[in-house]
PDB file of C-alpha atoms in Angstrom:
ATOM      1  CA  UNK Y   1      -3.979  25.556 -46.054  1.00 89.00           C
ATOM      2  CA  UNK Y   2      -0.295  24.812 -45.651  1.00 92.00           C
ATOM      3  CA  UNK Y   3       2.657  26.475 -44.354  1.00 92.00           C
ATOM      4  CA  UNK Y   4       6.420  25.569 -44.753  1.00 91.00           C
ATOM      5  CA  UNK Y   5       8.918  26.840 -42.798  1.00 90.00           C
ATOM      6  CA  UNK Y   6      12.711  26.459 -43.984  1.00 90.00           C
ATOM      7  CA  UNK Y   7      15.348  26.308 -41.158  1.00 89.00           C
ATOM      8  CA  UNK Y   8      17.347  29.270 -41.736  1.00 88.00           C
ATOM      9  CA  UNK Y   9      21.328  28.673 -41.868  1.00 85.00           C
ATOM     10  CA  UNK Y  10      23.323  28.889 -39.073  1.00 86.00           C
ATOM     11  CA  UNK Y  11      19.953  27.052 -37.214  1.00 85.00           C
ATOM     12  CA  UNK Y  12      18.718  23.953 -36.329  1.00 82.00           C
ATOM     13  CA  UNK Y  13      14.741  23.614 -36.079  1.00 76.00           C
ATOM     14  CA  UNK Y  14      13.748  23.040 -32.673  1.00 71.00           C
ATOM     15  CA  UNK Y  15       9.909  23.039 -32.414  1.00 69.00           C
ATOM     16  CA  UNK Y  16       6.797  24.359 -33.739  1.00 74.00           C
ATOM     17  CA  UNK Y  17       3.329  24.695 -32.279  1.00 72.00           C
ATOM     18  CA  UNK Y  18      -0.581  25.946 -32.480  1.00 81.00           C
ATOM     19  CA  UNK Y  19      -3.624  25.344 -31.585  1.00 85.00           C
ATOM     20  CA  UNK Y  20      -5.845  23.708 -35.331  1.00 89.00           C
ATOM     21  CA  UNK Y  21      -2.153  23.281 -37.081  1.00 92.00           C
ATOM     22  CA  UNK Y  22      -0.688  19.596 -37.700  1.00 92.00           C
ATOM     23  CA  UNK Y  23       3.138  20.475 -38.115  1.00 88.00           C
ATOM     24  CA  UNK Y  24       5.643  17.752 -39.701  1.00 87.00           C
ATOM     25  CA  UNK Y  25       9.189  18.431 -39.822  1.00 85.00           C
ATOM     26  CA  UNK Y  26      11.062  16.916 -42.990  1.00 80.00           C
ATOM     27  CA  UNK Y  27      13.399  17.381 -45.987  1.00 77.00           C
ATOM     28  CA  UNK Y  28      12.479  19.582 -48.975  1.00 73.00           C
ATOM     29  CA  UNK Y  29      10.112  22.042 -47.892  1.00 76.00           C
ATOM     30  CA  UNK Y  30      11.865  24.544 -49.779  1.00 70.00           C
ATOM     31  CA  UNK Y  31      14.474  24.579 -52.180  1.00 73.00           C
ATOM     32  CA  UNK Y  32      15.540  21.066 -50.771  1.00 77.00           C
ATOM     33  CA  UNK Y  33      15.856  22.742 -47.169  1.00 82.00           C
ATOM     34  CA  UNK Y  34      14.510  20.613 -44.162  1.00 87.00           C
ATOM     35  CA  UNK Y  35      11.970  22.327 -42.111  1.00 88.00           C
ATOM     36  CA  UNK Y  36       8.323  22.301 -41.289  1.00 89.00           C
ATOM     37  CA  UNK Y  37       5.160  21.859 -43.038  1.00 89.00           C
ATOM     38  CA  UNK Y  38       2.482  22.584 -41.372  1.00 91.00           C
ATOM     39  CA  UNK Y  39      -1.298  21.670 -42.387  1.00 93.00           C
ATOM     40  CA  UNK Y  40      -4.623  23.648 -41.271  1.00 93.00           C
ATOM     41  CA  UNK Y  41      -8.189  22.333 -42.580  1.00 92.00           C
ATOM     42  CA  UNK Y  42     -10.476  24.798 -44.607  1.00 90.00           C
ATOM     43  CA  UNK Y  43     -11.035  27.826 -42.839  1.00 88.00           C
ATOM     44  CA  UNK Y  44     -14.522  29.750 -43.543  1.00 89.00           C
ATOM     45  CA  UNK Y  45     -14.575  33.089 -45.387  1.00 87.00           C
ATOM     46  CA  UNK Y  46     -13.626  35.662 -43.012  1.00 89.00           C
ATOM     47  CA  UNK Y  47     -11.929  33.006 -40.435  1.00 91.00           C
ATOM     48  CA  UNK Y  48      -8.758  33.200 -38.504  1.00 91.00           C
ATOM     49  CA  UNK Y  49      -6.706  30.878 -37.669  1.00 91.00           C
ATOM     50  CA  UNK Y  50      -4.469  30.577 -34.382  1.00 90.00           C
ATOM     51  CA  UNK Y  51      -1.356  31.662 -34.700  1.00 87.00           C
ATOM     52  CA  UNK Y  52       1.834  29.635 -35.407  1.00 85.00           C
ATOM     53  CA  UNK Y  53       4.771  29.569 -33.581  1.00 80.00           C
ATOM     54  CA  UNK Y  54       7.591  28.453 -34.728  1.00 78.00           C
ATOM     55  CA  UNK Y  55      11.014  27.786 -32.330  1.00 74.00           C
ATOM     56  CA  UNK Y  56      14.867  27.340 -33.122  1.00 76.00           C
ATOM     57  CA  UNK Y  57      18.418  27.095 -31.762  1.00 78.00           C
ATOM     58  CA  UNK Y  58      21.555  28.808 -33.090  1.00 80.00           C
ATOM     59  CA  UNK Y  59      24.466  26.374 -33.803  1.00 85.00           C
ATOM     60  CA  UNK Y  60      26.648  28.310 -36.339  1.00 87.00           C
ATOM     61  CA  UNK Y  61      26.151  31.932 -35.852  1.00 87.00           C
ATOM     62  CA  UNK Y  62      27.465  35.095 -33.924  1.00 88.00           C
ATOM     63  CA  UNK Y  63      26.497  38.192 -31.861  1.00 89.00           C
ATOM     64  CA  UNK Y  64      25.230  40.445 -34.775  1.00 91.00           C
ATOM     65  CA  UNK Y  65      25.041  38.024 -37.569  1.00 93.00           C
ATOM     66  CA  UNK Y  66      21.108  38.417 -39.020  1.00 92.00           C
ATOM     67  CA  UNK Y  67      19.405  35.398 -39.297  1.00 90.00           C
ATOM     68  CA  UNK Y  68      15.930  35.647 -42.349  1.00 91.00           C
ATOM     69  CA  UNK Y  69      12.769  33.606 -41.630  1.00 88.00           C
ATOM     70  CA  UNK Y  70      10.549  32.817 -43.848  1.00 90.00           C
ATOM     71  CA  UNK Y  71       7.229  31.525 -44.089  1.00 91.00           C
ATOM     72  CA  UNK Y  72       5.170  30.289 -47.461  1.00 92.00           C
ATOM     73  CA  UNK Y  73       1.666  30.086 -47.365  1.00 92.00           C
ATOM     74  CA  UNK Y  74      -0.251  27.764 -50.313  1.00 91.00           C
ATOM     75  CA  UNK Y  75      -3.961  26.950 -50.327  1.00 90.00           C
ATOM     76  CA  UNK Y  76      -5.840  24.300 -52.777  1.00 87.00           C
ATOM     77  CA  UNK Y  77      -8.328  26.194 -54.023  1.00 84.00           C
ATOM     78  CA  UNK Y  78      -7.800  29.095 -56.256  1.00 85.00           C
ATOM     79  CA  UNK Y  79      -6.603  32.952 -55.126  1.00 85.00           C
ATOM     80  CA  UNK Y  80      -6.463  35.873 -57.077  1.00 85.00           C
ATOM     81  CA  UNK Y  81      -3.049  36.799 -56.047  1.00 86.00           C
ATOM     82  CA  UNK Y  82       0.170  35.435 -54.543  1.00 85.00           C
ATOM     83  CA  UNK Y  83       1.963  37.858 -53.678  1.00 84.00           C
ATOM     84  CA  UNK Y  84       1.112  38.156 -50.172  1.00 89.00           C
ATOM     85  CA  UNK Y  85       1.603  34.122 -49.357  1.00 93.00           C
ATOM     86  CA  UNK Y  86       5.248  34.997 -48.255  1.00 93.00           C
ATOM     87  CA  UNK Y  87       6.472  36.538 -45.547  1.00 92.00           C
ATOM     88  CA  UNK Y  88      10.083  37.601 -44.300  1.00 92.00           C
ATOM     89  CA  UNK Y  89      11.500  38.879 -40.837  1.00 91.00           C
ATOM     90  CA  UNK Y  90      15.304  39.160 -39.989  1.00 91.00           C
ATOM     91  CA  UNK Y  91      16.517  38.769 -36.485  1.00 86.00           C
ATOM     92  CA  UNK Y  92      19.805  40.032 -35.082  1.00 88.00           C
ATOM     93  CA  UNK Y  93      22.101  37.755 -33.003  1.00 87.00           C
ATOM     94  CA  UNK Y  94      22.647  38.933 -29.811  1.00 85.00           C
ATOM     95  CA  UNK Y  95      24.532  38.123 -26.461  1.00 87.00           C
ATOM     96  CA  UNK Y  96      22.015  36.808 -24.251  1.00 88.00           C
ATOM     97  CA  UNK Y  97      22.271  35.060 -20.900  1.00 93.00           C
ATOM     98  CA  UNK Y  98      21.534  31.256 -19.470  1.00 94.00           C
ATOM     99  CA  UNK Y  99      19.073  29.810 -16.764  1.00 96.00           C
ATOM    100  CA  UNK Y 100      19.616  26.754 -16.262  1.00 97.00           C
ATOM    101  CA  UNK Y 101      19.207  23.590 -13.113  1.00 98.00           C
ATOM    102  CA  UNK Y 102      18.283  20.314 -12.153  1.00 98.00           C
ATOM    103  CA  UNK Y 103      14.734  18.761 -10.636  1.00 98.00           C
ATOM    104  CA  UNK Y 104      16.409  16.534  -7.850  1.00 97.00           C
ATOM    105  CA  UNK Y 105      14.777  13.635  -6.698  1.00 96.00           C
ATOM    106  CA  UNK Y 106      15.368  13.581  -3.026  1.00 96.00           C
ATOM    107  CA  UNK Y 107      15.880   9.681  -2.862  1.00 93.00           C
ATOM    108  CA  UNK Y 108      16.374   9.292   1.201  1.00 93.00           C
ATOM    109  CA  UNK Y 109      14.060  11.857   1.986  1.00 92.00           C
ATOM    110  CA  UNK Y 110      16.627  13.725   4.323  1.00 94.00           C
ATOM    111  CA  UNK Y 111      15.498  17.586   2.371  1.00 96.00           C
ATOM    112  CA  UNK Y 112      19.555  17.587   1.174  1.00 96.00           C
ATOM    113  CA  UNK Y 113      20.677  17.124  -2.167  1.00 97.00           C
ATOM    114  CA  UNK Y 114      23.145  14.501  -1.380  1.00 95.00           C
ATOM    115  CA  UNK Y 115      26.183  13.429  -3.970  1.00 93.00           C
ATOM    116  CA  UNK Y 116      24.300  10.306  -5.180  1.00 92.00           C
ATOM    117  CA  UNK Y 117      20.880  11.724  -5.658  1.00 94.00           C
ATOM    118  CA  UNK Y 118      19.783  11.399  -9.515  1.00 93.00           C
ATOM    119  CA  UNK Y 119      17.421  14.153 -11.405  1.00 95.00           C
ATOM    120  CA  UNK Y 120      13.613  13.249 -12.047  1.00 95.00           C
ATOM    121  CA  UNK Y 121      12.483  11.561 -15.234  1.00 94.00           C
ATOM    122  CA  UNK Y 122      11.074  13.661 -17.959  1.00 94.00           C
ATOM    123  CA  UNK Y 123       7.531  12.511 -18.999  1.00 90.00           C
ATOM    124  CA  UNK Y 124       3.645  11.324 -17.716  1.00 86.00           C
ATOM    125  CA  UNK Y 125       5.481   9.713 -14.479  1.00 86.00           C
ATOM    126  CA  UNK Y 126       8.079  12.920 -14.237  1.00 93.00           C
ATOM    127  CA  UNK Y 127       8.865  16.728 -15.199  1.00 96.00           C
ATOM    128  CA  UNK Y 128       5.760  17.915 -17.173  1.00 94.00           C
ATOM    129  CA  UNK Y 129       6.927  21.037 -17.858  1.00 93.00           C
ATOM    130  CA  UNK Y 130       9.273  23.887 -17.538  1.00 95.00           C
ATOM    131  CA  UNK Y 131       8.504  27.381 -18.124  1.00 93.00           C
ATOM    132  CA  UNK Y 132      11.134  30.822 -17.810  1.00 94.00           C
ATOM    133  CA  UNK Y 133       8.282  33.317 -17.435  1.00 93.00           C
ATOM    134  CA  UNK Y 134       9.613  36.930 -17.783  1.00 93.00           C
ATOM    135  CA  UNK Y 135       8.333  39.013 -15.375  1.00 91.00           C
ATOM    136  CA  UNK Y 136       5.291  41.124 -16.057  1.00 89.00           C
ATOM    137  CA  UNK Y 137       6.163  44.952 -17.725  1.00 82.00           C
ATOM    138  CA  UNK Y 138      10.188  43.525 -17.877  1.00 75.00           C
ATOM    139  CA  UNK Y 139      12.213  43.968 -20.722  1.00 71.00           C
ATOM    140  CA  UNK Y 140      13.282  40.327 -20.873  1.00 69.00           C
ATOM    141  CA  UNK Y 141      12.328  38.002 -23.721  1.00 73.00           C
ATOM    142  CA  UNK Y 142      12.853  34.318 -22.665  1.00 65.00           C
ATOM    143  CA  UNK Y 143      13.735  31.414 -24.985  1.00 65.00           C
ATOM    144  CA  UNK Y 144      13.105  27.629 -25.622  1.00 71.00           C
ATOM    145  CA  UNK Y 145      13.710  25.758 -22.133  1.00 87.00           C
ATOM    146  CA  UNK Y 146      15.376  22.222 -23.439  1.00 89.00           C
ATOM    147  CA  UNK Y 147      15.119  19.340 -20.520  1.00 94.00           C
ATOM    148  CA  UNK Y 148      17.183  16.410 -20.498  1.00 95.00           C
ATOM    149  CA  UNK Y 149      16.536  12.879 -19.460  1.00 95.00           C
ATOM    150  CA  UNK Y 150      18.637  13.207 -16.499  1.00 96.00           C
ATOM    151  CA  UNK Y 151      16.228  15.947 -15.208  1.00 97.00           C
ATOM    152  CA  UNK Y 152      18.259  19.363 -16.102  1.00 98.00           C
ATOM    153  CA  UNK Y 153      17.554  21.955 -18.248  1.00 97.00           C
ATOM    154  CA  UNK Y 154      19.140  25.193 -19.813  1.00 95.00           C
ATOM    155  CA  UNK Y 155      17.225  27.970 -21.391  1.00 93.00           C
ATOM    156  CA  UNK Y 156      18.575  31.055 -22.706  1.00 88.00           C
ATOM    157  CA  UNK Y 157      17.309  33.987 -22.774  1.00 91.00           C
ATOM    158  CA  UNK Y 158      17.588  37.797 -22.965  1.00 89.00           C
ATOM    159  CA  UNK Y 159      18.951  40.085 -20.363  1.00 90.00           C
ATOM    160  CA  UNK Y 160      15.692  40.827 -18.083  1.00 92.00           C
ATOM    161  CA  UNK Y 161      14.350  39.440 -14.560  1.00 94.00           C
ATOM    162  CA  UNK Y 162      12.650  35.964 -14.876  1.00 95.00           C
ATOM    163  CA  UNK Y 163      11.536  33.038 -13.075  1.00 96.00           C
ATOM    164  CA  UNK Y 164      11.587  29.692 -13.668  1.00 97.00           C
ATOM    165  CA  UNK Y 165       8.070  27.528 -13.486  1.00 97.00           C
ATOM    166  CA  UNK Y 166       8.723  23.852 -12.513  1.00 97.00           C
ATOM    167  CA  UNK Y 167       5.448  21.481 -13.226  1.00 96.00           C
ATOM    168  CA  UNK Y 168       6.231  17.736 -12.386  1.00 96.00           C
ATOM    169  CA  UNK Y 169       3.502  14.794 -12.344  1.00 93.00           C
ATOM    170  CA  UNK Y 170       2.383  12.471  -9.349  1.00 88.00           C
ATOM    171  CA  UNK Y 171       4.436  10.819  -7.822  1.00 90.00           C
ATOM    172  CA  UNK Y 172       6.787  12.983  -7.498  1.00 93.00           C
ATOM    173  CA  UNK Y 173       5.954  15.835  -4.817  1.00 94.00           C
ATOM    174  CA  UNK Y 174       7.625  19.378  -4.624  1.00 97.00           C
ATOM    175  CA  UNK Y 175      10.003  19.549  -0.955  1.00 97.00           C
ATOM    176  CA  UNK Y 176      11.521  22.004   1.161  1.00 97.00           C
ATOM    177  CA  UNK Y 177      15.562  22.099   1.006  1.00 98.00           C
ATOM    178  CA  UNK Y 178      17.845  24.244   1.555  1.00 97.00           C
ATOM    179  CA  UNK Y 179      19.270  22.895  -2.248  1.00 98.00           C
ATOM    180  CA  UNK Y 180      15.842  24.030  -3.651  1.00 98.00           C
ATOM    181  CA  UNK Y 181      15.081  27.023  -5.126  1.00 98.00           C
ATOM    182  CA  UNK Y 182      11.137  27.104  -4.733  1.00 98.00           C
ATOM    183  CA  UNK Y 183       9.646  30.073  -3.214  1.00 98.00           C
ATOM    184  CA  UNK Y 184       6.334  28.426  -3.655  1.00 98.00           C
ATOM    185  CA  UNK Y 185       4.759  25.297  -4.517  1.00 97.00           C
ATOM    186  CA  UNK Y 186       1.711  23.223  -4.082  1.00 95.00           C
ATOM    187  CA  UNK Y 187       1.039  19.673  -4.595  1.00 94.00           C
ATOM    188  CA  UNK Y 188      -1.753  17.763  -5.630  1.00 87.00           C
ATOM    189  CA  UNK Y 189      -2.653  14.322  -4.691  1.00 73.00           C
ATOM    190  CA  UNK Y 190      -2.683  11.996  -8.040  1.00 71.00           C
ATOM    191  CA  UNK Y 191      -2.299  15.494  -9.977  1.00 75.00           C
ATOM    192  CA  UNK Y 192       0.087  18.091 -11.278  1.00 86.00           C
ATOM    193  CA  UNK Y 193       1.941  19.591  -9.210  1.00 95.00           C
ATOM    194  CA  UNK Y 194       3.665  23.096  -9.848  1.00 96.00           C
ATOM    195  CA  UNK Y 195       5.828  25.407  -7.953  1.00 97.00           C
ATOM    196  CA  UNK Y 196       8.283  28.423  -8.642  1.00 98.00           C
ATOM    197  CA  UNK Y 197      11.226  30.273  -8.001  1.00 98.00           C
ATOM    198  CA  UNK Y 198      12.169  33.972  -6.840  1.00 98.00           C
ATOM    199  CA  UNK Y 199      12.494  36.250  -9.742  1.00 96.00           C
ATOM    200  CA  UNK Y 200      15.987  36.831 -10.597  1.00 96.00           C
ATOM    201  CA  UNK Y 201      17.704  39.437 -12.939  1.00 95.00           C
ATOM    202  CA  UNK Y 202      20.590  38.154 -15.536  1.00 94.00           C
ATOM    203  CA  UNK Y 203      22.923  40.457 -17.225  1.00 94.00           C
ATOM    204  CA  UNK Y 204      24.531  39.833 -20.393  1.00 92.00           C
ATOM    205  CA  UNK Y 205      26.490  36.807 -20.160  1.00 91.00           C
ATOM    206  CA  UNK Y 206      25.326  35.760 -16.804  1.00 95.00           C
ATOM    207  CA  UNK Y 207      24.535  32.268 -16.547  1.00 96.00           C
ATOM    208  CA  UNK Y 208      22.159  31.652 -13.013  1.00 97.00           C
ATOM    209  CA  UNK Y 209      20.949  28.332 -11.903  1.00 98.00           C
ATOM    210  CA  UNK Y 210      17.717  27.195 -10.216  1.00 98.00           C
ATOM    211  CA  UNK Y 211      16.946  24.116  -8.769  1.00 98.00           C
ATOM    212  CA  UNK Y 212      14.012  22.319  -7.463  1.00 98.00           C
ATOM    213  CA  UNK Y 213      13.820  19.527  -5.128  1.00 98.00           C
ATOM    214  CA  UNK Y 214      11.117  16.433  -5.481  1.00 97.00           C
ATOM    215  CA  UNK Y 215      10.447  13.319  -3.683  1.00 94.00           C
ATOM    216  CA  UNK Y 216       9.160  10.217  -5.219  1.00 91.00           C
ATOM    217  CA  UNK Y 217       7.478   7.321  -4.201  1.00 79.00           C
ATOM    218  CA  UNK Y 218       9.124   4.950  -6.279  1.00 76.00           C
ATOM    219  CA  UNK Y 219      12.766   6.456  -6.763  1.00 72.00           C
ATOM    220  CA  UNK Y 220      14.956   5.593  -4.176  1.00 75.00           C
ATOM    221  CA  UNK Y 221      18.478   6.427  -3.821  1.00 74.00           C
ATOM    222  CA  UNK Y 222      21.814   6.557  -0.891  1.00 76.00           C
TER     223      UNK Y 222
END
């Protein structure tokens, strides 16, 4: 089974993801439109597969403009009808807010973010991860968190209460700091290690920041 995904205008495909899909994103998956493609192998009769999640950013639009995915589904064996191998939802624009930080490497281990103190890589020997999590019965929706090679990231999301999720690999170890914004954490010897913020409300057009300070064995700094 295959599924192709056109990048709508006014968007620029980000990511797409599921458990038993092999996505590819390329030119011409529709009408000469770039997009993705993704591939699933034979499912049995009555079967289910996971489903697919598809992510982008908006580069050319405005509050209220309505933006039309689409998704085409084709299979290589016969069906009896193909009507139903298309499907269409519309999403409104609207004015949301920004979360965004830094993971700080602490490089002279003095628990203070000094000037000259550089963010952690991004990667197996870095930043595994960084999750906005809305918070449980909120009204929030959050959005694709983007990190950068120098250790920041920005996500944007809804109006609603969040916090952010910060998972970074051995060696780099969660600290406390006065110029961190961890509530909790807990690290791991040769693991993951994971901590988290407060949870915070945003408004429309609020922009917040959250920051989480690291140590590493190998990066040092001042």
């Amino acid at each position: 089974m295959t599924v192709t995904v056109p990048v709508p205008a006014g968007m620029q495909g980000s990511e797409t993801w599921s458990e038993g899909w092999d996505c590819a994103f390329g030119d011409s998956v529709a009408d000469g439109r770039t997009g993705w493609r993704c591939i699933h192998s034979p499912l049995r009769p009555g079967e289910t597969s996971e489903q697919l999640y598809y992510g982008g950013i908006l580069t050319s639009t405005t509050v209220g403009d309505v933006v039309t995915m689409e998704a085409t589904a084709a299979t290589t064996s016969p069906e009896t009808t193909l009507e139903n191998n298309t499907a269409r939802h519309t999403v409104t624009v609207e004015q949301g807010a920004i979360v965004r930080g830094t993971v700080w490497v602490d490089g002279n281990n003095n628990r203070v973010w000094d000037t000259c103190e550089v963010g952690a890589p991004v990667g197996s020997e870095g930043i595994s991860r960084i999750d906005v999590a809305t918070q449980p019965g909120g009204s929030g929706s959050g959005g694709l968190t983007t990190i950068n090679p120098d250790g920041t990231f920005t996500a944007y999301v809804r109006p609603g209460t969040y916090r952010v999720q910060f998972h970074v690999y051995d060696p780099h170890d969660f600290i406390d700091s006065v110029d961190s914004d961890l509530i909790y954490y807990w690290n791991e010897t040769g693991g993951a290690n994971y901590g988290h913020t407060d949870w915070v409300t945003v408004a429309t057009g609020d922009e917040v920041t959250l920051d989480a300070g690291v140590r590493s064995r190998w990066i040092q700094s001042c």
